[in-house]
XYZ file of C-alpha atoms in Angstrom:
222
model
C 113.498 16.168 275.626
C 111.875 14.908 272.453
C 109.877 11.702 272.692
C 109.222 10.866 269.029
C 111.627 11.582 266.172
C 111.734 10.907 262.428
C 114.930 10.888 260.374
C 114.985 11.575 256.629
C 118.369 10.375 255.365
C 119.228 8.107 252.434
C 122.712 7.002 253.537
C 122.777 4.045 255.931
C 125.982 5.145 257.685
C 124.514 8.569 258.437
C 121.248 6.999 259.574
C 123.081 4.796 262.052
C 125.060 7.755 263.387
C 121.909 9.806 263.972
C 120.170 6.855 265.624
C 123.110 6.433 268.002
C 122.859 10.117 268.940
C 119.168 9.649 269.761
C 119.918 6.556 271.860
C 122.644 8.444 273.738
C 119.997 11.058 274.577
C 117.596 8.339 275.735
C 115.238 8.891 272.798
C 113.998 5.431 271.866
C 110.918 6.160 269.758
C 112.260 7.027 266.309
C 111.794 6.022 262.705
C 113.756 6.724 259.553
C 113.030 7.051 255.847
C 115.354 7.032 252.860
C 112.862 8.959 250.735
C 111.318 12.397 251.259
C 107.858 11.279 250.117
C 107.887 8.396 252.577
C 109.000 10.625 255.449
C 106.210 13.086 254.684
C 103.597 10.310 254.580
C 104.798 8.989 257.954
C 104.555 12.462 259.484
C 101.054 12.936 258.098
C 99.960 9.489 259.298
C 101.306 10.183 262.797
C 99.256 13.380 262.954
C 96.088 11.513 261.933
C 96.789 8.931 264.645
C 97.151 11.737 267.227
C 100.732 10.617 267.818
C 102.711 13.335 266.005
C 106.484 13.480 265.816
C 108.248 16.076 267.960
C 111.321 16.392 265.763
C 112.354 15.932 262.132
C 116.049 15.523 261.316
C 116.509 15.772 257.561
C 119.304 15.703 255.038
C 118.931 18.099 252.104
C 120.253 16.002 249.215
C 118.743 12.657 248.243
C 119.880 10.393 245.419
C 117.292 9.798 242.735
C 116.246 6.244 241.876
C 113.538 4.620 239.751
C 110.784 5.874 242.039
C 108.710 8.862 240.987
C 109.138 11.525 243.674
C 106.758 14.360 244.480
C 109.232 15.793 246.995
C 112.658 15.944 245.389
C 114.892 17.140 248.231
C 115.134 18.052 251.876
C 114.470 21.733 251.234
C 111.020 20.871 249.866
C 110.420 18.315 252.609
C 111.041 20.699 255.512
C 108.889 23.361 253.865
C 105.970 20.971 253.380
C 106.353 19.551 256.890
C 106.393 23.045 258.396
C 103.130 23.835 256.580
C 101.572 20.523 257.628
C 102.711 20.582 261.266
C 103.720 24.136 262.256
C 104.842 23.229 265.779
C 107.253 20.405 264.876
C 110.945 21.095 265.489
C 113.195 20.672 262.449
C 116.951 20.175 262.175
C 118.629 20.165 258.766
C 121.677 17.856 258.815
C 123.720 18.329 255.660
C 127.063 18.892 253.953
C 125.570 22.041 252.380
C 127.653 25.092 253.298
C 126.246 27.786 250.999
C 125.038 30.616 253.229
C 122.177 31.683 250.940
C 120.664 28.189 250.938
C 120.941 27.812 254.712
C 119.506 31.305 255.239
C 116.600 30.374 252.968
C 115.824 27.358 255.176
C 115.650 29.530 258.291
C 113.691 32.305 256.585
C 111.213 30.247 254.555
C 110.846 26.909 256.365
C 111.678 28.319 259.804
C 113.924 25.405 260.690
C 115.154 25.280 264.269
C 118.674 24.051 263.653
C 121.310 23.467 261.001
C 124.108 20.970 261.647
C 126.916 20.739 259.117
C 128.054 17.165 258.499
C 131.740 16.888 259.302
C 134.297 16.062 261.950
C 132.271 17.503 264.843
C 128.777 16.792 263.530
C 127.832 14.090 266.059
C 128.541 16.304 269.051
C 126.954 19.298 267.336
C 123.822 17.273 266.583
C 123.551 16.324 270.261
C 123.993 19.955 271.232
C 121.396 21.079 268.678
C 118.817 18.577 269.945
C 119.407 19.614 273.546
C 119.159 23.325 272.784
C 116.002 23.277 270.670
C 114.239 20.777 272.942
C 114.577 23.021 275.986
C 114.317 26.518 274.523
C 113.166 28.629 271.596
C 116.769 29.183 270.526
C 118.050 28.024 267.163
C 121.295 26.136 266.546
C 123.705 26.678 263.653
C 127.055 24.932 263.250
C 129.817 27.492 263.882
C 131.430 26.865 260.476
C 128.366 28.167 258.635
C 126.995 30.414 261.370
C 129.792 32.939 260.864
C 129.108 33.061 257.123
C 125.446 33.861 257.750
C 126.420 36.806 259.931
C 128.818 38.394 257.453
C 127.699 41.945 256.674
C 129.150 41.877 253.162
C 126.776 39.174 251.941
C 124.824 40.333 248.912
C 121.216 41.098 249.824
C 118.636 40.152 247.188
C 115.929 42.789 246.722
C 112.665 43.106 244.792
C 114.407 44.300 241.632
C 116.626 41.195 241.633
C 113.555 39.007 242.015
C 111.851 40.776 239.092
C 114.923 40.269 236.891
C 115.089 36.577 237.774
C 111.377 36.067 237.154
C 111.530 37.763 233.757
C 114.559 35.689 232.790
C 112.798 32.486 233.865
C 109.878 33.307 231.562
C 112.210 33.766 228.575
C 112.394 37.559 228.570
C 115.711 38.830 227.226
C 117.940 41.223 229.117
C 117.231 44.048 226.648
C 113.481 43.433 226.975
C 113.754 43.555 230.772
C 115.482 46.938 230.552
C 112.689 48.281 228.326
C 110.015 46.942 230.708
C 111.779 48.596 233.650
C 111.981 51.916 231.797
C 108.325 51.809 230.741
C 107.162 51.039 234.282
C 109.669 53.403 235.950
C 111.463 50.616 237.835
C 114.963 51.724 238.802
C 117.760 51.095 238.213
C 116.938 50.493 234.563
C 120.155 51.214 232.686
C 121.901 48.420 230.797
C 125.040 48.677 232.936
C 123.017 48.544 236.197
C 121.085 45.436 235.148
C 124.271 43.746 233.931
C 125.976 44.564 237.240
C 123.080 43.044 239.200
C 123.161 39.885 237.088
C 126.911 39.592 237.608
C 126.511 39.916 241.390
C 123.703 37.351 241.407
C 125.827 34.862 239.449
C 128.720 35.358 241.874
C 126.471 35.080 244.923
C 124.778 31.874 243.768
C 127.979 30.548 242.153
C 126.142 30.144 238.853
C 128.068 29.362 235.680
C 125.710 31.339 233.448
C 122.246 32.921 233.351
C 120.453 29.619 232.700
C 122.236 28.050 235.672
C 121.309 31.080 237.803
C 117.620 30.734 236.958
C 117.770 26.989 237.675
C 119.368 27.517 241.100
C 116.900 30.193 242.189
C 113.964 28.102 240.979
C 115.179 25.094 242.965
C 115.456 27.292 246.058
C 111.936 28.616 245.633
C 113.116 32.209 245.230
C 111.206 32.508 241.954
């Protein structure tokens, strides 16, 4: 079982719930932070003191206040923590239920568990901690786990990434098509590019192209 845990969560009620879970599991050495920057500094300090944390439990969304933040959200925090301390176990604890965002956390930050906040979240958090502390298995709340396994999920490929990157740099759709044709990137017809953009907007639930670029930037896809 884990001996030293840090919680990154800005809501007091959620903090107290997580702390009670840790106490129920006889984990008594834990700290919490309401800010991502502060949590990261505590993790780095613990490493320098040769007393590293075993587990990070982090929310994904944090309310902004007057403080200037270098780490804006939990997605960035878990990524930076994974790079700083590769062997730490990480559980994301969030209301986020979008499959692409959760998949990104497992693929890019290599989190060990995702617990969806809800009616069963306390018991699921206990289960997640037990599972990842005693094995190399991951834990995903059933409500979102099934969505991740759906075979009809749209798979983003290199062409999609190129389109998104060009759009983010201000390149128009017509210009992208011409670039694709000149460099023999296929598909490069207007209808094919429009179809891809439509699927991307649906997949990321973006209202328009600007919103799509913003979402994929925030996720670190581009």
